[in-house]
PDB file of C-alpha atoms in Angstrom:
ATOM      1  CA  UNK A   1      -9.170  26.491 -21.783  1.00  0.00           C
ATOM      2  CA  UNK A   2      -9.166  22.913 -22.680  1.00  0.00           C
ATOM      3  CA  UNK A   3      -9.998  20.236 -20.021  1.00  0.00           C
ATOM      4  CA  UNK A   4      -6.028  17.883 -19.345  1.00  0.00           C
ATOM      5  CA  UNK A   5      -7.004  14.307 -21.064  1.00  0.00           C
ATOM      6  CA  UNK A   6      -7.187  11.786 -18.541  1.00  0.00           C
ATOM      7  CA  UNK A   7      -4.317   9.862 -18.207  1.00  0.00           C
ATOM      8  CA  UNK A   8      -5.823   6.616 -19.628  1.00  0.00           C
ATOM      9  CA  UNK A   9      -6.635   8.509 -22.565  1.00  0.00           C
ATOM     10  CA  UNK A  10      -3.358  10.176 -23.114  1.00  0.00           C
ATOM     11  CA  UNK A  11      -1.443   6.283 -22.738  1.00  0.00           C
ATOM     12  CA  UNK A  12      -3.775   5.117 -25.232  1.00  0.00           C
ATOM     13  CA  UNK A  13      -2.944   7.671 -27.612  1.00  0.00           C
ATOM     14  CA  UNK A  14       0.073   7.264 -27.066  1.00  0.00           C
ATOM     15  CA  UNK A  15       0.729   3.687 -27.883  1.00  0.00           C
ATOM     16  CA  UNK A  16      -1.635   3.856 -30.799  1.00  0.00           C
ATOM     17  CA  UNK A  17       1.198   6.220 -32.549  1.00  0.00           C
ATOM     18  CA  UNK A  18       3.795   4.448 -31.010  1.00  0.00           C
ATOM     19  CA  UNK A  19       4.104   0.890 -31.841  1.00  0.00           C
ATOM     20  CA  UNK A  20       7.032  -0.299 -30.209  1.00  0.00           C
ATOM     21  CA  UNK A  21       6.014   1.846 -27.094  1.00  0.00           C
ATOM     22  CA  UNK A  22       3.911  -0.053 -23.925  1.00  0.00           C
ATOM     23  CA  UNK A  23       2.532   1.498 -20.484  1.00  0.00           C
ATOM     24  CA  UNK A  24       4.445   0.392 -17.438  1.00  0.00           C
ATOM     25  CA  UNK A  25       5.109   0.949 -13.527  1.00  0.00           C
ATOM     26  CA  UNK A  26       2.409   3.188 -12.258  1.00  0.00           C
ATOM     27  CA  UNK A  27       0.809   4.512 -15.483  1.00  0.00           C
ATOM     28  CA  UNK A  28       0.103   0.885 -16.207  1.00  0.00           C
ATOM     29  CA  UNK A  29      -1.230   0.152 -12.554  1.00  0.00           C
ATOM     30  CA  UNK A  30      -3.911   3.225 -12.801  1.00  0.00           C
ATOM     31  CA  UNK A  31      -5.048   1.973 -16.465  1.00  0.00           C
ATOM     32  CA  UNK A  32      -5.461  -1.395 -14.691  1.00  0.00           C
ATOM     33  CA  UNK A  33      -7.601   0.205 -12.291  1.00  0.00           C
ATOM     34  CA  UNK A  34      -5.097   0.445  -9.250  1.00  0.00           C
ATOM     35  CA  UNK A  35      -5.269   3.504  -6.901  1.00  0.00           C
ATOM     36  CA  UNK A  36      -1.808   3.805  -7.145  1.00  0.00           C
ATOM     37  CA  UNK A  37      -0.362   6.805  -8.364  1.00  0.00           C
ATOM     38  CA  UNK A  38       0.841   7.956  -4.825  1.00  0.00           C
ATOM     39  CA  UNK A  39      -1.005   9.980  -2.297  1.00  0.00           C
ATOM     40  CA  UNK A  40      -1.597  13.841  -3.423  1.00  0.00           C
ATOM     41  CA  UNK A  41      -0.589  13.411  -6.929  1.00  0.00           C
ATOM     42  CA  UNK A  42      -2.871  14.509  -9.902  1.00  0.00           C
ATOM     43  CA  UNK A  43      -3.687  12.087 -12.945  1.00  0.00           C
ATOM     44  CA  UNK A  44      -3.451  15.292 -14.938  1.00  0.00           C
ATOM     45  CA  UNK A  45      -0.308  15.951 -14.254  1.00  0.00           C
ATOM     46  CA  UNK A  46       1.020  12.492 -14.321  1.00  0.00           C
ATOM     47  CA  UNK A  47       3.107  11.404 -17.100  1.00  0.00           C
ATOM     48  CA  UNK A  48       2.827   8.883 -19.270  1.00  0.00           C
ATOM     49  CA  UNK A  49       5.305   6.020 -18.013  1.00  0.00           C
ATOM     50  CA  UNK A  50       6.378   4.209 -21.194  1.00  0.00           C
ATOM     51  CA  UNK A  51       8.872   1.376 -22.364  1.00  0.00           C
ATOM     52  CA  UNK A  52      10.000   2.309 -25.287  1.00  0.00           C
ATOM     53  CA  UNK A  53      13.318   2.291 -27.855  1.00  0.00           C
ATOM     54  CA  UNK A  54      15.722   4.988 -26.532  1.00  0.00           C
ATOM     55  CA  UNK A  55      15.871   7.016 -29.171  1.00  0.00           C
ATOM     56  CA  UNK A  56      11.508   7.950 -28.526  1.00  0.00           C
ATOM     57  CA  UNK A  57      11.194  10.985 -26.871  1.00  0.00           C
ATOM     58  CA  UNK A  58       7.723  12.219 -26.264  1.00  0.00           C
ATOM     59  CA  UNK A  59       6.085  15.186 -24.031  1.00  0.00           C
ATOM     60  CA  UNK A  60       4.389  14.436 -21.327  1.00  0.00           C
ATOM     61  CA  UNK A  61       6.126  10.995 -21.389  1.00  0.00           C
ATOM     62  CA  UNK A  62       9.075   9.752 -19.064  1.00  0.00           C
ATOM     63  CA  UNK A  63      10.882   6.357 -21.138  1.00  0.00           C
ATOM     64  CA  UNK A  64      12.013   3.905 -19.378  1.00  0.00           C
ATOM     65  CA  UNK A  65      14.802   1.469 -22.406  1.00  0.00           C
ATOM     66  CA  UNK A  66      14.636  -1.743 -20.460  1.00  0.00           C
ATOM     67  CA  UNK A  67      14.234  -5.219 -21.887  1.00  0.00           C
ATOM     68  CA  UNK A  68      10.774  -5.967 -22.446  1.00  0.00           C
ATOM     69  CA  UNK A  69       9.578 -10.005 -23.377  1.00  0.00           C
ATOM     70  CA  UNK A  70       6.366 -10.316 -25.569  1.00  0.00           C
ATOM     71  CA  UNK A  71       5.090 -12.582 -22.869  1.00  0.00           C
ATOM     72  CA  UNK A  72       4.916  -9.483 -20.564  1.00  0.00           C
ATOM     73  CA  UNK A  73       3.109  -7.116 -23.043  1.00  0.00           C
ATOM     74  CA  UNK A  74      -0.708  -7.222 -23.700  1.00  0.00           C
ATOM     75  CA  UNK A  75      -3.689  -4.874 -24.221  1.00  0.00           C
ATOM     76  CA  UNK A  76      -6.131  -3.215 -21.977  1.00  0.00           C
ATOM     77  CA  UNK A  77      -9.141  -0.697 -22.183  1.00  0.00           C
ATOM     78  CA  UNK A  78      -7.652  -0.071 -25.649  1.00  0.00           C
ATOM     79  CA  UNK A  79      -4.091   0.514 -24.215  1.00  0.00           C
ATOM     80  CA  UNK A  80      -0.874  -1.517 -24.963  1.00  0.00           C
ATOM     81  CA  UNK A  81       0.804  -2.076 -21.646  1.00  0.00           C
ATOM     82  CA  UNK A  82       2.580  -4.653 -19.451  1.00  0.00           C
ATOM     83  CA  UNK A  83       0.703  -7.433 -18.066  1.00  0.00           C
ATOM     84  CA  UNK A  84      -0.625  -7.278 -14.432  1.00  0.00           C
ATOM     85  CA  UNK A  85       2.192  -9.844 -13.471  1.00  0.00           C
ATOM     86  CA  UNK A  86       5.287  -7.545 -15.374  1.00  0.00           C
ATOM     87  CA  UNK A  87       3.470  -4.038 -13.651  1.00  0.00           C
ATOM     88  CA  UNK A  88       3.489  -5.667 -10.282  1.00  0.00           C
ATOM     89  CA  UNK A  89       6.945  -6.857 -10.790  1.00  0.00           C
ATOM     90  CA  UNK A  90       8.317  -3.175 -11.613  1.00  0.00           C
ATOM     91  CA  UNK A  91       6.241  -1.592  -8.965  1.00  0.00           C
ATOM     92  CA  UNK A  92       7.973  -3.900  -6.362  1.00  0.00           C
ATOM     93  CA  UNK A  93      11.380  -3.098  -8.105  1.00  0.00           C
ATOM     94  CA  UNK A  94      11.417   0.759  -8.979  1.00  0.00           C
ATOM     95  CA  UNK A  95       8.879   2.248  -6.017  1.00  0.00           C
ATOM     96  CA  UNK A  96       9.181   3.506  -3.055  1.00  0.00           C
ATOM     97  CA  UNK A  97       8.776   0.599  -0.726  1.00  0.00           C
ATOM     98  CA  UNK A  98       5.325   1.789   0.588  1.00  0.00           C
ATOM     99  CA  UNK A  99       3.896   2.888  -2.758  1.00  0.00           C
ATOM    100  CA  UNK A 100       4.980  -0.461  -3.514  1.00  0.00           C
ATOM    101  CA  UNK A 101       3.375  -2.741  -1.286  1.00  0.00           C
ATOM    102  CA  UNK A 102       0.332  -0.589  -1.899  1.00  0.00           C
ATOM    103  CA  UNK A 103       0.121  -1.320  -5.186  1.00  0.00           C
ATOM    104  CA  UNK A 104       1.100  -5.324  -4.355  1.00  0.00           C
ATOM    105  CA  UNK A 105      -1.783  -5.386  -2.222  1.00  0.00           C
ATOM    106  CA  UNK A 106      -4.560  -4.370  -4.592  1.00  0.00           C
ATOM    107  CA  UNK A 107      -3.016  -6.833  -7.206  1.00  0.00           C
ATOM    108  CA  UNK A 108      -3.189  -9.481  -4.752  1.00  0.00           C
ATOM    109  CA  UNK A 109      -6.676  -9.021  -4.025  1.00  0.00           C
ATOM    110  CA  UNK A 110      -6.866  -9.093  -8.146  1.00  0.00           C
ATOM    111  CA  UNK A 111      -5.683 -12.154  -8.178  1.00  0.00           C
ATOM    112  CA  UNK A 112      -2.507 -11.580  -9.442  1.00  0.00           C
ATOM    113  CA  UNK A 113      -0.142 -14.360  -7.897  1.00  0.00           C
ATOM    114  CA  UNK A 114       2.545 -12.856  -6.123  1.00  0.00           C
ATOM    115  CA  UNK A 115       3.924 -15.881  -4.556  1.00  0.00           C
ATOM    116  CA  UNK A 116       4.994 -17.182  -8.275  1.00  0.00           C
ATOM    117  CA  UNK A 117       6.849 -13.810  -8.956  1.00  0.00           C
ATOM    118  CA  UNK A 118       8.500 -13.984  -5.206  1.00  0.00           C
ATOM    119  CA  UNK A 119       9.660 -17.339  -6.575  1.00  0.00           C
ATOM    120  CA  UNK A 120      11.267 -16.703  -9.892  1.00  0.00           C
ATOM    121  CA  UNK A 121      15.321 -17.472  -9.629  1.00  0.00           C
ATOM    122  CA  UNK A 122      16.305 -13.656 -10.924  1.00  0.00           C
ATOM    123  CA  UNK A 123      14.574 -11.507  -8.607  1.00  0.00           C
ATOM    124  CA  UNK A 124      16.800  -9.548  -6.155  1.00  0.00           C
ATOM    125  CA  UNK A 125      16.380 -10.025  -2.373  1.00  0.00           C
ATOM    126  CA  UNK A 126      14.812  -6.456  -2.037  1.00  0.00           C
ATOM    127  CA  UNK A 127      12.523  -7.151  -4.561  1.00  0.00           C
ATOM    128  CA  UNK A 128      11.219 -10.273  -2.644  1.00  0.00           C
ATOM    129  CA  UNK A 129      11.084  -8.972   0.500  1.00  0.00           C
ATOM    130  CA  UNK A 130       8.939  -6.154  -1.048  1.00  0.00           C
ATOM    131  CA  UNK A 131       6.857  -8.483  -2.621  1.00  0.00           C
ATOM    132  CA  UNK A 132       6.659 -10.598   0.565  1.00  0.00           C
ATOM    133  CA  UNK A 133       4.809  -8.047   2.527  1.00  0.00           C
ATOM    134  CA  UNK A 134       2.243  -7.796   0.432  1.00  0.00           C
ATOM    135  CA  UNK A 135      -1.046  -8.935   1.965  1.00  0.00           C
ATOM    136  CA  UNK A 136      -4.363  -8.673  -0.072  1.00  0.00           C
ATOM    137  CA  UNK A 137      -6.474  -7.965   3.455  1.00  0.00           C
ATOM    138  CA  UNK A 138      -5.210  -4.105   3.048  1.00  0.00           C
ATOM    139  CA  UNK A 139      -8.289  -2.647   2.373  1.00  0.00           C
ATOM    140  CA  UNK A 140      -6.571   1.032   0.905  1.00  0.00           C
ATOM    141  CA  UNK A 141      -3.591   1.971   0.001  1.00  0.00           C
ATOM    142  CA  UNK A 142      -3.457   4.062   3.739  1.00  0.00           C
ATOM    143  CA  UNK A 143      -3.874   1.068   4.978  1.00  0.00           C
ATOM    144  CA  UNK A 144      -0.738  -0.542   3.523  1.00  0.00           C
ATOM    145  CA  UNK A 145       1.109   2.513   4.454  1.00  0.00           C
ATOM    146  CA  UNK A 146       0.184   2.178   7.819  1.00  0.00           C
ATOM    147  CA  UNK A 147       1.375  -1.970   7.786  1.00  0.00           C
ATOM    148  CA  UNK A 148       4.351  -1.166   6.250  1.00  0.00           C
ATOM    149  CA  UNK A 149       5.658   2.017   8.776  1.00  0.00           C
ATOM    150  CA  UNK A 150       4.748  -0.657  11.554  1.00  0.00           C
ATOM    151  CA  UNK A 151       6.708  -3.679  10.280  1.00  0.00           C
ATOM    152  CA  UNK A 152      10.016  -1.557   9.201  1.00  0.00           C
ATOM    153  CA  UNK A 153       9.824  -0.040  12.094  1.00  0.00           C
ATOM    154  CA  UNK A 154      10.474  -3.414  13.853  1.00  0.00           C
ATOM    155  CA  UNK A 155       6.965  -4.563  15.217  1.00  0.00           C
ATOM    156  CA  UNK A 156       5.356  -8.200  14.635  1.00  0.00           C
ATOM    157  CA  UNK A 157       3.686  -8.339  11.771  1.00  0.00           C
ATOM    158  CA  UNK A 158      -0.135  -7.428  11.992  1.00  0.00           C
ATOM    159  CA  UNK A 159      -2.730  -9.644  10.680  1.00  0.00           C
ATOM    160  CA  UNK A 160      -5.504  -7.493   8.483  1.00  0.00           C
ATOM    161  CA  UNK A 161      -9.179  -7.880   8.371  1.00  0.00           C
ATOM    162  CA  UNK A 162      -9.437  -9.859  11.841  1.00  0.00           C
ATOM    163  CA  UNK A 163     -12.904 -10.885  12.312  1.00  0.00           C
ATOM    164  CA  UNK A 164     -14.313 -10.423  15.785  1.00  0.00           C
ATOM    165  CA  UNK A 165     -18.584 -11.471  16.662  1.00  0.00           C
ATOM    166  CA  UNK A 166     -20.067  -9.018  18.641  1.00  0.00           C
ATOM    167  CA  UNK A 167     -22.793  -8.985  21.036  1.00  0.00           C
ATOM    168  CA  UNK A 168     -25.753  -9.586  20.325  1.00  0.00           C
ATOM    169  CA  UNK A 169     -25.388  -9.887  17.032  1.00  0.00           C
ATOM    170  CA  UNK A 170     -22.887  -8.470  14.427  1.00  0.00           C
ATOM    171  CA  UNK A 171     -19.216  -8.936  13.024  1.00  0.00           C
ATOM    172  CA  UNK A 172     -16.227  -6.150  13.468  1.00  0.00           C
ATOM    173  CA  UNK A 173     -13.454  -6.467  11.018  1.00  0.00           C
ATOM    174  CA  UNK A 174     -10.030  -4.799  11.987  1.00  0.00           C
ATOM    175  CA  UNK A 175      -8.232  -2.924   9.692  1.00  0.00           C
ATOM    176  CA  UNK A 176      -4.633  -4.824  11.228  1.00  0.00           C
ATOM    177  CA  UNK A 177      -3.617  -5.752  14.499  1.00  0.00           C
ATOM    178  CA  UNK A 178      -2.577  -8.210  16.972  1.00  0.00           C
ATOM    179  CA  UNK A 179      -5.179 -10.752  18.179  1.00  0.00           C
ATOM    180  CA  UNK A 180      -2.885 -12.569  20.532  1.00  0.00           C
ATOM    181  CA  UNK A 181      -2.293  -9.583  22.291  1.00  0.00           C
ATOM    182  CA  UNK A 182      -6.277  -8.047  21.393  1.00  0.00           C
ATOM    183  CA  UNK A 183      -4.600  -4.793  19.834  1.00  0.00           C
ATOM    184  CA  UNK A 184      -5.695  -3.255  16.667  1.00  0.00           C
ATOM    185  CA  UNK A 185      -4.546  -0.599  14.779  1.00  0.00           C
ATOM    186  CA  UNK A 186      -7.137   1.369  12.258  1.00  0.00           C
ATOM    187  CA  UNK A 187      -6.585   4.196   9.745  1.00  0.00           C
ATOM    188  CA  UNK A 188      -9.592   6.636  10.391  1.00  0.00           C
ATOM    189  CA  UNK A 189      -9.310   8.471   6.127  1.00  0.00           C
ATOM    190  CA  UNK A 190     -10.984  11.374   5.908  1.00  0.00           C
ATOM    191  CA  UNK A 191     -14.721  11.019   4.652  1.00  0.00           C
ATOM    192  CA  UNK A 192     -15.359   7.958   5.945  1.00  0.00           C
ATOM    193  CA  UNK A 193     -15.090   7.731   9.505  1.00  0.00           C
ATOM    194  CA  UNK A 194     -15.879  11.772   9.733  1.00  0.00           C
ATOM    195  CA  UNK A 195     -19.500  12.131   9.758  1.00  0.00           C
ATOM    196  CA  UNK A 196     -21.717  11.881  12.993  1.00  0.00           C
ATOM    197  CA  UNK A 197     -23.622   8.877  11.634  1.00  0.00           C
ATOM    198  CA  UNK A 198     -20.471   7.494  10.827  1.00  0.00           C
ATOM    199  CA  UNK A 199     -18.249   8.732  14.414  1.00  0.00           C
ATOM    200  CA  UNK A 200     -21.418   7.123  16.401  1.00  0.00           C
ATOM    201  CA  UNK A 201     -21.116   3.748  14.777  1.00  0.00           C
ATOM    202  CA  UNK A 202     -17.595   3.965  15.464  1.00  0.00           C
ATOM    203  CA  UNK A 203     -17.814   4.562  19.120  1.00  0.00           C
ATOM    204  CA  UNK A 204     -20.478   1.713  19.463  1.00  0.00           C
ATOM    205  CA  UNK A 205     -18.317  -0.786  17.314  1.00  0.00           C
ATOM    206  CA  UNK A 206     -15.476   0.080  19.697  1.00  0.00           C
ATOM    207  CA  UNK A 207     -17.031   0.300  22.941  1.00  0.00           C
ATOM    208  CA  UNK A 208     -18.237  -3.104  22.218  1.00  0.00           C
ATOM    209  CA  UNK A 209     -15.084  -4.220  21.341  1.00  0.00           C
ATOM    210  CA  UNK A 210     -13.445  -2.878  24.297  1.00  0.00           C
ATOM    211  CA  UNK A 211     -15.873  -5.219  26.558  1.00  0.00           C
ATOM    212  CA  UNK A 212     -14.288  -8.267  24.943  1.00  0.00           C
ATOM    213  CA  UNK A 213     -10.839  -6.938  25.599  1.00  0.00           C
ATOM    214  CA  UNK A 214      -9.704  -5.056  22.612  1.00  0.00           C
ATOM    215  CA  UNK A 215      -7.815  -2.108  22.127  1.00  0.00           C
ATOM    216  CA  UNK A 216      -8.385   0.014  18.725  1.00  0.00           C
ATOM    217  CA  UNK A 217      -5.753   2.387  18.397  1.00  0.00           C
ATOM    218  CA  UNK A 218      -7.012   5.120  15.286  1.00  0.00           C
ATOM    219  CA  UNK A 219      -5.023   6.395  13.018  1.00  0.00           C
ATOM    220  CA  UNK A 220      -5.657   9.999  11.249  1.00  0.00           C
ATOM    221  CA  UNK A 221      -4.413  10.598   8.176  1.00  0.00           C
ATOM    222  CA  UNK A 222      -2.243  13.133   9.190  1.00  0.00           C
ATOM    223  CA  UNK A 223      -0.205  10.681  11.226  1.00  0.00           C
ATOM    224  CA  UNK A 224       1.526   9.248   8.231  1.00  0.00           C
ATOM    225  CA  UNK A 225       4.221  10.237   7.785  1.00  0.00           C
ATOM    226  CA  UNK A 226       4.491  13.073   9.871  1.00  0.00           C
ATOM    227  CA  UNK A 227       4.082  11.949  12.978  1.00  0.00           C
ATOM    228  CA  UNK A 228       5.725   8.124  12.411  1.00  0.00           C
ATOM    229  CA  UNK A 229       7.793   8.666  15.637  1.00  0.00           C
ATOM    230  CA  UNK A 230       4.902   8.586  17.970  1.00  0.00           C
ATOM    231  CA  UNK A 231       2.911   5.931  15.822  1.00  0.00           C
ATOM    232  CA  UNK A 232       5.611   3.628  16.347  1.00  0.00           C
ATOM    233  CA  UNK A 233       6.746   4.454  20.088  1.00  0.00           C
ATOM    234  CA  UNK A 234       2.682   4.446  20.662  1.00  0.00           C
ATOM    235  CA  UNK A 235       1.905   0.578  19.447  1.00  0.00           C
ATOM    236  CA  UNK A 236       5.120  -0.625  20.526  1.00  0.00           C
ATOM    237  CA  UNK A 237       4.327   0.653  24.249  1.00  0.00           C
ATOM    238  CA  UNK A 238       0.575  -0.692  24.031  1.00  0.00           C
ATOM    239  CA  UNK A 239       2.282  -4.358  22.825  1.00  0.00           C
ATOM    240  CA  UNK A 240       4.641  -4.656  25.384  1.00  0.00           C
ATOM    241  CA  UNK A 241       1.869  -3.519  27.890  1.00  0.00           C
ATOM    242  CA  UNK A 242      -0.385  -6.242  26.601  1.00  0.00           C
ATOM    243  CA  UNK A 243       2.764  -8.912  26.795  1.00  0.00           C
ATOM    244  CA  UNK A 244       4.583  -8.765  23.926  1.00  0.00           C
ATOM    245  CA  UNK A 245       8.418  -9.547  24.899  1.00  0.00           C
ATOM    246  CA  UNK A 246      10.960  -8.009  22.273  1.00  0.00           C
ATOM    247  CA  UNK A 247      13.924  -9.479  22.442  1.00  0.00           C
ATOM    248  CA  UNK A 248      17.073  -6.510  22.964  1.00  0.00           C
ATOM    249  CA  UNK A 249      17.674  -6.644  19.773  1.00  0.00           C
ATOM    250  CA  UNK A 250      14.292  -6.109  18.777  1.00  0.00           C
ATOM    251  CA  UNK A 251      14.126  -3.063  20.867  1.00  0.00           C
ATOM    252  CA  UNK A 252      17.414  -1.564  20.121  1.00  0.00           C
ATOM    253  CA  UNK A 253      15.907  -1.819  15.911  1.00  0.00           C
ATOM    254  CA  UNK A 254      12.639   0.093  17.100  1.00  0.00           C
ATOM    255  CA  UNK A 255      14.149   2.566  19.143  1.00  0.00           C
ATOM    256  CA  UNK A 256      16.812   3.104  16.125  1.00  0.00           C
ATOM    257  CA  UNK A 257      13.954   3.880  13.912  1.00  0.00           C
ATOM    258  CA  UNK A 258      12.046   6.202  15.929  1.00  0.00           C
ATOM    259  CA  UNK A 259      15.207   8.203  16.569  1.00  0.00           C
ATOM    260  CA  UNK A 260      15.502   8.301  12.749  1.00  0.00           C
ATOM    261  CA  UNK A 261      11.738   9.136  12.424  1.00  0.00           C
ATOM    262  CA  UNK A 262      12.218  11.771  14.191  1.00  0.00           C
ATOM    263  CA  UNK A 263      14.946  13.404  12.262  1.00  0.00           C
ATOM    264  CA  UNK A 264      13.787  13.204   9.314  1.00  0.00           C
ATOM    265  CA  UNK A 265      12.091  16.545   8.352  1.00  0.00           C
ATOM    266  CA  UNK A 266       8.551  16.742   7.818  1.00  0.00           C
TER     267      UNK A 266
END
């Protein structure tokens, strides 16, 4: 049985035997060298996201007929695609809100200037407010999940990578958190944080920055989105123990969305 192509592989066959046809939206953000084709989904079973005439159908292709200017088409690792500017635009417009502030994120820290798109006079509100909460600190797409669930759910919105000295000598860097209130919130992905070197350096990184006043709430990766509810009810409890005042109708908006986080099936 033959091995599936990769999907880089299959896009640039693809637009080698189509010449009107380009890469976009997620395909184009995975040959650009994005983690972002969504959490538990296969590049071999990923199809080949095109823009294309309408009258191209191809297997193992999904075609999207939208207008398409030269300026936003160019080439990459022998693929013709949209540019890094025109994939983060559609991944802010046609993706799930968290997929797409994942994929925001790790353009940002590419240097891909998401201020200039958030400023361009024909992008829809949603679209901007998507592309405002990007934040090139995420460290992993998790991460950004994690931001995201917090700041729709109606919390302040976390600074990432806060750097904190430690005694006697050493730096921590939070994942996102609060340093007004010394609250952090960390996603604990599988692999990294699970093996005993890895737990022990964990518990002295934290005990040590419990002695300056911090609080590290971690995050498993099971939490997200299954148990969103609790995540929520959890760091909005801790920040109102450590002073934060929402105002009522602050509350009421948080409380609305853990009610709805709840109901939602998992």
């Amino acid at each position: 049985m033959n091995e599936p192509l990769p999907l880089i592989e299959r896009a640039r066959r693809v637009t080698r035997s189509v010449p009107r046809a380009v890469v976009c939206r997620q395909t184009a953000a995975h040959v650009w060298g994005l983690n972002a084709l969504g959490f538990g989904a296969s590049e071999d079973d990923w199809p080949v996201e095109l823009i294309a005439p309408g009258h191209v159908t191809l297997p193992g292709c999904v075609t999207n007929v939208t207008p398409l200017p030269a300026d936003d088409i160019t080439h990459h690792r022998g693929v013709r695609l949209t540019t890094p500017e025109r994939t983060a635009l559609d991944c802010a417009r046609w993706l799930p809100r968290v997929e797409a502030v994942a994929a925001l994120d790790q353009f940002a820290r590419r240097g891909v200037d998401l201020d200039a798109l958030w400023r361009l006079p024909t992008i829809p509100w949603p679209v901007r407010d998507t592309l405002g909460m990007a934040d090139r600190g995420a460290a992993s797409p998790r991460e950004s999940w994690l931001r995201v669930v917090l700041v729709d759910g109606g919390l302040p919105r976390p600074t990432t990578q806060i750097r904190v000295p430690l005694a006697p000598a050493g730096t921590a860097y939070l994942d996102l958190g609060w340093e007004l209130y010394k609250l952090a919130v960390e996603y604990d992905g599988q692999g990294h944080h699970s093996s005993p070197t890895a737990q022990r350096h964990d518990d002295l990184r934290r005990r040590q920055l419990r002695d300056q006043g911090w609080r590290v709430m971690a995050v498993r990766k099971d939490v997200i989105p299954g148990q969103t509810a609790n995540l929520l009810e959890h760091v909005a409890n801790s920040l109102i123990e450590r002073g934060w005042q929402p105002s009522p109708g602050t509350t009421t908006r948080i409380l609305s969305r853990i009610r709805a986080a709840r109901r939602k099936p998992r």
